[in-house]
Short mmCIF file of C-alpha atoms in Angstrom, two decimals:
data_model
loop_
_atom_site.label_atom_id
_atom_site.label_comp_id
_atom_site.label_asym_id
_atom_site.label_seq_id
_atom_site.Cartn_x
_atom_site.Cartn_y
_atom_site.Cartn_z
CA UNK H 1 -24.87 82.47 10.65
CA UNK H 2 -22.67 80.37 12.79
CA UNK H 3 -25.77 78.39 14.04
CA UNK H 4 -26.38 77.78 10.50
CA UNK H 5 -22.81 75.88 9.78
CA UNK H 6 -22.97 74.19 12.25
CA UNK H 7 -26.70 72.89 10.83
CA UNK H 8 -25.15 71.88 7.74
CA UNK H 9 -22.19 70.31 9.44
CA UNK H 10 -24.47 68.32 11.37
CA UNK H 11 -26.43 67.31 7.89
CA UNK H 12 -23.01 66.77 6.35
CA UNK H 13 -22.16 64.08 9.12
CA UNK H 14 -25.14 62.54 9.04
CA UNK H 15 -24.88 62.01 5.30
CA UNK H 16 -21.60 60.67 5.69
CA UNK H 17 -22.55 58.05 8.52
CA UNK H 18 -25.52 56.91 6.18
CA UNK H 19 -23.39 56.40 3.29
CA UNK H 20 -20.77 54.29 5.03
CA UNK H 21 -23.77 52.83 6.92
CA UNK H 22 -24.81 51.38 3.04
CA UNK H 23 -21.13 50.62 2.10
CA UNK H 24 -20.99 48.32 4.99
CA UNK H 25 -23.75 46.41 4.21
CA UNK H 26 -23.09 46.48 0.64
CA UNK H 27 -19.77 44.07 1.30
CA UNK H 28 -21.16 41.82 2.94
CA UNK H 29 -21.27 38.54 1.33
CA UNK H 30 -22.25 35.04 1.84
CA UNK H 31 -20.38 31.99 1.30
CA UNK H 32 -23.02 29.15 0.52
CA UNK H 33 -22.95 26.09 2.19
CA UNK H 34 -21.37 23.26 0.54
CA UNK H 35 -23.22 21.26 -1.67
CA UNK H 36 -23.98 17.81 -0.25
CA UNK H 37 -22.02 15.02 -2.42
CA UNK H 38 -25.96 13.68 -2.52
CA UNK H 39 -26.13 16.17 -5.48
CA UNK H 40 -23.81 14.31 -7.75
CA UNK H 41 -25.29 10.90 -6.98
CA UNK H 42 -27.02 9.11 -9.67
CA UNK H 43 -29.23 5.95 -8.83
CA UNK H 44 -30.54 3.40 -11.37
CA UNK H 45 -32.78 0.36 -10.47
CA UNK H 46 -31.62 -2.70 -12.12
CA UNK H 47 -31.86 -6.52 -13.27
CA UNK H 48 -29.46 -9.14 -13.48
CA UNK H 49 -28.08 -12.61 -13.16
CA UNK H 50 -25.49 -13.28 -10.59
CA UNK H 51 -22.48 -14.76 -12.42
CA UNK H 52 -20.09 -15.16 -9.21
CA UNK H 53 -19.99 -14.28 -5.51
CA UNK H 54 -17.29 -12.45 -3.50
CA UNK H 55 -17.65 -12.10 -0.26
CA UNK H 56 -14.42 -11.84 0.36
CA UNK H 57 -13.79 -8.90 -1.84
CA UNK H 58 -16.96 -7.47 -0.93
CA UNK H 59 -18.31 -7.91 -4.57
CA UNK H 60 -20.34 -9.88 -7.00
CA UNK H 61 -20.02 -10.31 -10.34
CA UNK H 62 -22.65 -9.93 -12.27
CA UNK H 63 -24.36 -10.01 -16.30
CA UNK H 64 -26.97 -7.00 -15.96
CA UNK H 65 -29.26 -5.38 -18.30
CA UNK H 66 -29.22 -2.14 -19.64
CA UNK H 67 -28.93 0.54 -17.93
CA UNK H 68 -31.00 3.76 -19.48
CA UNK H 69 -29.22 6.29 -19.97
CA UNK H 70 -26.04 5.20 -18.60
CA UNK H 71 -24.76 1.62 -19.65
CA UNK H 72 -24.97 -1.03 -22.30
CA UNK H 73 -25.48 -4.48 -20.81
CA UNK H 74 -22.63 -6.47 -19.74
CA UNK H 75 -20.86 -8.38 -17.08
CA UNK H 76 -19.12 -6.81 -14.27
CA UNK H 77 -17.90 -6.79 -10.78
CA UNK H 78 -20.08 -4.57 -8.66
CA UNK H 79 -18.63 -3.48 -5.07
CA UNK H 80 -21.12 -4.42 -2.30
CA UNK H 81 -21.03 -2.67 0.91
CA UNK H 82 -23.06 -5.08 3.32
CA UNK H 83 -22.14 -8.41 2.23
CA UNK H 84 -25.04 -9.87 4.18
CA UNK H 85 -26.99 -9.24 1.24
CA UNK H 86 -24.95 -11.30 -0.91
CA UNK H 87 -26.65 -14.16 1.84
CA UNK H 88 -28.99 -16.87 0.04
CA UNK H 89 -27.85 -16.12 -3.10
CA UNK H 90 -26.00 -18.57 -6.06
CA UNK H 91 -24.73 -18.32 -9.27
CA UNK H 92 -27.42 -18.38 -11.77
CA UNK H 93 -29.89 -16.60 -9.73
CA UNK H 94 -32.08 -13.76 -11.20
CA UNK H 95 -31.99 -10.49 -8.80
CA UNK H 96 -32.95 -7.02 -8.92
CA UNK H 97 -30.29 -4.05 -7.64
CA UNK H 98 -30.23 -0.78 -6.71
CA UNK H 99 -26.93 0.93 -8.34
CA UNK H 100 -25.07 3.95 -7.02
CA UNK H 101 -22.87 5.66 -8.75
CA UNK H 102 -21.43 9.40 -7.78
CA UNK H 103 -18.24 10.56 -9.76
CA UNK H 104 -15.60 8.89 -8.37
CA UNK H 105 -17.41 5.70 -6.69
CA UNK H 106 -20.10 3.49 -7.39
CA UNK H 107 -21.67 0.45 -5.16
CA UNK H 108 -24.82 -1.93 -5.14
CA UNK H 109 -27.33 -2.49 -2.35
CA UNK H 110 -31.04 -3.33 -1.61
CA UNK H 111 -30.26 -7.02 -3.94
CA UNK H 112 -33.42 -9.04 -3.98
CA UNK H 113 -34.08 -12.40 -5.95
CA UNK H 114 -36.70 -12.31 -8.15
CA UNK H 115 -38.79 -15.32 -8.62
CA UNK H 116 -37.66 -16.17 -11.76
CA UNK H 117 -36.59 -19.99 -12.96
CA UNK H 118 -32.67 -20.82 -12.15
CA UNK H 119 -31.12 -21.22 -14.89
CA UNK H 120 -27.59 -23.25 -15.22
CA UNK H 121 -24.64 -20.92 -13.80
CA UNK H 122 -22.51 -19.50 -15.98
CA UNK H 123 -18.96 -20.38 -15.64
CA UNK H 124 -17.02 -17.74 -13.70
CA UNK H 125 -13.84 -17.97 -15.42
CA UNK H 126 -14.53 -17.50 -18.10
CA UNK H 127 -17.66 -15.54 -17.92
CA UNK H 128 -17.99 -13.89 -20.95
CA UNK H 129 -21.45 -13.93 -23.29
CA UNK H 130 -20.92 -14.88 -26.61
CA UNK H 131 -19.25 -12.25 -28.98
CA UNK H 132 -17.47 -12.51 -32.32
CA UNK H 133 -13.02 -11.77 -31.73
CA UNK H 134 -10.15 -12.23 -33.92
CA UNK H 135 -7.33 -13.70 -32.35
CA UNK H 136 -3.42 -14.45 -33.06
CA UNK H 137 -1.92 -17.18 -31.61
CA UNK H 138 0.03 -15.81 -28.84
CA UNK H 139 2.13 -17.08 -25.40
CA UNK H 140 0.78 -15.39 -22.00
CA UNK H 141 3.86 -13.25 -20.43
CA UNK H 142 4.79 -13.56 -17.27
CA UNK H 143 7.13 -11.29 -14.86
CA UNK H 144 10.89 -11.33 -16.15
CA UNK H 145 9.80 -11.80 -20.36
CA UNK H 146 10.78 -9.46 -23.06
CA UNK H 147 7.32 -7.48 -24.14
CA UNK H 148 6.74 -7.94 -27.97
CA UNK H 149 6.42 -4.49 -30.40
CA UNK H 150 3.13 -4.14 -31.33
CA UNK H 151 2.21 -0.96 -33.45
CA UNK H 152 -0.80 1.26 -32.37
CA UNK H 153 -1.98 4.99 -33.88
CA UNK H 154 -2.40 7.50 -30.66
CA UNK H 155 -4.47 10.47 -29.60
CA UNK H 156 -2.45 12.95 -32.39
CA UNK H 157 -2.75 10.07 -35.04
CA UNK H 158 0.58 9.20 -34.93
CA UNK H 159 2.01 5.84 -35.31
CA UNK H 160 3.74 4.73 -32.39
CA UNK H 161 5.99 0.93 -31.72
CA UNK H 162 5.96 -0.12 -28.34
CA UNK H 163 9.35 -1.19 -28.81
CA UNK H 164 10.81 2.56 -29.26
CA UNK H 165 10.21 3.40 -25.85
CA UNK H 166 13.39 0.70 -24.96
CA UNK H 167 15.04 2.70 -21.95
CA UNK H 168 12.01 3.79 -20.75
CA UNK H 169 9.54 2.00 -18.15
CA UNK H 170 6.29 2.04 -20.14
CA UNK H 171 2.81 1.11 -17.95
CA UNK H 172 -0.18 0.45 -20.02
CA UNK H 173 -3.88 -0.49 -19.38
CA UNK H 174 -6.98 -1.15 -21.19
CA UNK H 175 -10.31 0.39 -21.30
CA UNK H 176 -12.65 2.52 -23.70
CA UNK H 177 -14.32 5.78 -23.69
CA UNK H 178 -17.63 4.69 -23.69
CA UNK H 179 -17.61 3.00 -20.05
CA UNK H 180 -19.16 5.18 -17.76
CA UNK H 181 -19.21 3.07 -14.80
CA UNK H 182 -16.33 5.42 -12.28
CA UNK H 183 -14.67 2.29 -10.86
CA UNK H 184 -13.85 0.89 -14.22
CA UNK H 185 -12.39 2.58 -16.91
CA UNK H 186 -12.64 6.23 -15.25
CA UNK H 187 -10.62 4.60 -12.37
CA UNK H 188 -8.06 3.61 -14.68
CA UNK H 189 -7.75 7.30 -16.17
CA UNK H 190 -8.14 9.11 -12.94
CA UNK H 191 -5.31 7.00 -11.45
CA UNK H 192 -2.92 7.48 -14.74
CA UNK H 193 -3.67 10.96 -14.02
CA UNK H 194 -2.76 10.82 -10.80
CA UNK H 195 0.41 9.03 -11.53
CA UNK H 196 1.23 11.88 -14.42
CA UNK H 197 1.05 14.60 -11.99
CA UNK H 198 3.05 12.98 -8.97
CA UNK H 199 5.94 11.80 -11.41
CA UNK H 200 6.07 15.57 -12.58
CA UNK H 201 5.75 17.17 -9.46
CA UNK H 202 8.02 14.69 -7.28
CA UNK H 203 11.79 15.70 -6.42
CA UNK H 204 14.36 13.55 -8.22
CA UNK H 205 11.86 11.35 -9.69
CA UNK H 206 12.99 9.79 -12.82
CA UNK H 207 11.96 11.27 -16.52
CA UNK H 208 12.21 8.48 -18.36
CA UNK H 209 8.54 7.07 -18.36
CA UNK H 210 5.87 6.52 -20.39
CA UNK H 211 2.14 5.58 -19.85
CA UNK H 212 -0.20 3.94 -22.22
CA UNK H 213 -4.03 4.05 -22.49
CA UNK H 214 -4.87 1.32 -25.27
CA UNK H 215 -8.36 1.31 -25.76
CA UNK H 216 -10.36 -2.11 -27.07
CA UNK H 217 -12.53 -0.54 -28.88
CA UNK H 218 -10.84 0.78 -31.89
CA UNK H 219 -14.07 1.21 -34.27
CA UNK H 220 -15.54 4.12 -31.95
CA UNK H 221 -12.49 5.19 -30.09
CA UNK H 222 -10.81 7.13 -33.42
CA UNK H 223 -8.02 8.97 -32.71
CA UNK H 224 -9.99 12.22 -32.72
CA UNK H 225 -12.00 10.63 -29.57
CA UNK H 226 -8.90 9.78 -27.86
CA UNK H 227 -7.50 13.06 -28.25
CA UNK H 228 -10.65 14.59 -26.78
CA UNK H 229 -11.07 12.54 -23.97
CA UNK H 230 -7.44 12.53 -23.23
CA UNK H 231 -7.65 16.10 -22.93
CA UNK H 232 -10.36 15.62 -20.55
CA UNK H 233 -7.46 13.96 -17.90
CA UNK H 234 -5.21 16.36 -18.39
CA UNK H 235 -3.20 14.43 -20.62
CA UNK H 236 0.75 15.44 -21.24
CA UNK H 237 1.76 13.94 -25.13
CA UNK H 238 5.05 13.52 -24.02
CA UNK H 239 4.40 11.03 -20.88
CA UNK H 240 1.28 9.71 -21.29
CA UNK H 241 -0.34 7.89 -24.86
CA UNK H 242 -4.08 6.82 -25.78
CA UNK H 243 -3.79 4.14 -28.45
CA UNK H 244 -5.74 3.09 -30.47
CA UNK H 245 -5.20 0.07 -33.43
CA UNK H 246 -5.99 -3.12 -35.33
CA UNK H 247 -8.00 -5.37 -33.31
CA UNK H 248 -6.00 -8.08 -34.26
CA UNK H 249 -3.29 -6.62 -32.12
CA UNK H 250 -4.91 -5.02 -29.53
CA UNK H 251 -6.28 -8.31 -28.76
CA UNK H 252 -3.11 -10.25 -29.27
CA UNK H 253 -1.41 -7.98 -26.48
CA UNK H 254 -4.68 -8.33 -24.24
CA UNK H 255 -5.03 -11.73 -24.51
CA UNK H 256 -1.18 -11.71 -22.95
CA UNK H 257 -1.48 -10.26 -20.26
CA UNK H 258 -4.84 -11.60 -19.16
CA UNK H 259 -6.77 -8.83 -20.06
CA UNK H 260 -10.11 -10.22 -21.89
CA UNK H 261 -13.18 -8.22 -23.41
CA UNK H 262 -15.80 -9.31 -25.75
CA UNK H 263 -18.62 -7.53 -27.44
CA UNK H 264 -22.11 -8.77 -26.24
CA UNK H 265 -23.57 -11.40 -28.92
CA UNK H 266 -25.87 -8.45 -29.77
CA UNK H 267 -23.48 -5.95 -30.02
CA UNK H 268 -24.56 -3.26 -27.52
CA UNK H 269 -22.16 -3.61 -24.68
CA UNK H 270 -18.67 -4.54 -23.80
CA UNK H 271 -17.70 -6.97 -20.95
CA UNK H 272 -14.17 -6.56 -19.41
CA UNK H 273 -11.95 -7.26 -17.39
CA UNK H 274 -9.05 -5.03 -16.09
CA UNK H 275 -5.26 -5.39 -16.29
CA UNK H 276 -2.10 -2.72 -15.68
CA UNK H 277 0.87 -3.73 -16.99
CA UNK H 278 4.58 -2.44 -15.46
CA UNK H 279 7.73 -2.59 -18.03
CA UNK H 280 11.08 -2.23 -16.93
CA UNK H 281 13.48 -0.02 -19.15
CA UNK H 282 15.08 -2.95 -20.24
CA UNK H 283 11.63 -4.22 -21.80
CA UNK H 284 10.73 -6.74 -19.73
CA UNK H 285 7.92 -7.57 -17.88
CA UNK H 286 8.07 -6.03 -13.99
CA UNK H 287 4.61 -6.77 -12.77
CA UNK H 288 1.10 -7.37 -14.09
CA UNK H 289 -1.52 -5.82 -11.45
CA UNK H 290 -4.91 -7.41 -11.98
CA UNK H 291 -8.40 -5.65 -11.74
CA UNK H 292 -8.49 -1.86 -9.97
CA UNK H 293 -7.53 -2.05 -6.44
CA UNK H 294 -4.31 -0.33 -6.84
CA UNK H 295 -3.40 3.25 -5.88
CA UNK H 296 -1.51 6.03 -7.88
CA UNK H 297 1.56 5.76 -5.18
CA UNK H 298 1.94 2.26 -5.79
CA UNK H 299 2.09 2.60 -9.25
CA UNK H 300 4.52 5.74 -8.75
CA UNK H 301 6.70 3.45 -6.94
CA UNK H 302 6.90 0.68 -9.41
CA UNK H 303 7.51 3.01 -12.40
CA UNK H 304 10.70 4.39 -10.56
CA UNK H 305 11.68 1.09 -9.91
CA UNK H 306 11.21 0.44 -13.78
CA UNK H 307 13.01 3.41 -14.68
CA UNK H 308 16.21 2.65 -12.93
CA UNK H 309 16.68 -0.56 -14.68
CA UNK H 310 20.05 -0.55 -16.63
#
């Protein structure tokens, strides 16, 4: 009898080792490797007519075709990484591109002229295809001038006056929901986002600010679109707007500020350019940042600036 406990002891242990034995390998997991950013890339092969070289800036501007898929036609600056391939070429000429575009960046490479007759180079500035606009009469501002009230209609359809945001410092920008190209129009959201975020999140940082998405192009971008792809930033009602409007005015306040757009002749695509616009709390003009090389923190710093204004 006692030989036979300690047989079914033994079995008993043995059970018990085999069980843990399967628990063990049963929590074992294994973290996958990253995915590669190569994942998210998206690459187009495309044709175009160089409009203006900038070497400097490591760019060219140029009016492309459309892209499948992705874009309308339109002109636009293109970052280019190796400028040597911007070598041998001139306004006017007819090339061939290889585009590159992953969610936050987007660049141009492998440019070859085609053999294709030169035709007479567009002017650069500026260098917009024909397009039909409606436009007031209006004065450019400049740093120091009052901003005029203009009224819009934003995300939640409500009507909103620029000038009842007096005692606030008020940034706006342009774009429309319908560019897809990430260092355009994207940029400009992702970096209002950015800007939303810090000013909520920073210690002592002023609360008296307001940020303005206006988009030119008020036929497609309804309210109800705004309010979606507000949404889509992370968008807080009470500091941050998307506007929407009369053409007539968005224009007028565009065409201010040096922001210009035009629909294509044929009506597919929209050519831009891109402007951010600082407002003291006083409303006046503080600064006027051209294109989309600035950076949230810059923008964070200006806006505080803004905001103290008495």
């Amino acid at each position: 009898m006692k030989h036979f406990f300690l047989l079914v002891a033994l079995v008993a242990l043995a059970f018990v080792v085999w069980w843990c034995r399967i628990e063990t390998v049963d929590v074992i997991t294994v973290t996958p490797a990253p995915k590669s950013s190569l994942a998210t890339q998206q690459i187009f092969q495309v044709k175009g007519t160089v409009v203006e070289l900038q070497p400097a800036e490591k760019s060219i501007r140029i009016r492309h075709e459309a892209i499948t898929n992705y874009m309308d036609a339109m002109t636009m600056n293109f970052d280019v990484r190796d400028t040597n391939e911007l070598a041998g070429l001139a306004a006017g000429d007819t090339i061939s591109f290889r585009m590159t575009v992953t969610a936050t960046d987007g660049w141009i490479d492998q440019i070859k002229k085609l053999d294709a007759p030169k035709t007479n180079p567009p002017p650069a500035k500026p260098s917009l295809p024909p397009g039909i606009r409606i436009l007031r009469d209006v004065d450019p501002l400049s740093v120091g001038d009052a901003l005029p009230d203009y009224r819009f209609t934003n995300q939640l359809g409500q009507a909103v006056n620029l000038a009842q945001f007096r005692g606030q410092a008020v940034v706006f920008t342009f774009m429309f929901t319908r560019c897809p190209y990430p260092l355009y129009c994207p940029l400009m959201s992702n970096n209002f986002r950015a800007v939303q975020d810090a000013l909520v999140k920073l210690p002592n940082a002023p609360t008296n600010w307001h940020l303005f998405t206006i988009s030119f192009d008020p036929e497609w971008d309804t309210p109800a679109r705004l309010k979606s792809y507000s949404q889509s930033y992370g968008c807080d009602p009470a500091h941050w707007s998307f506007l929407t409007g009369d053409l007539v005015d968005i224009s007028a306040l565009a065409e201010q500020v040096g922001e210009t757009f035009a629909r294509d002749a044929d009506g597919a695509g929209i050519t831009h350019n891109l402007r951010t616009v600082v407002v003291d709390a006083k409303g006046r003009v503080q600064k006027i940042i051209a294109e989309n090389k600035w950076k949230p923190d810059e923008l964070v710093a200006e806006i505080e600036k803004a905001a103290a204004v008495k």
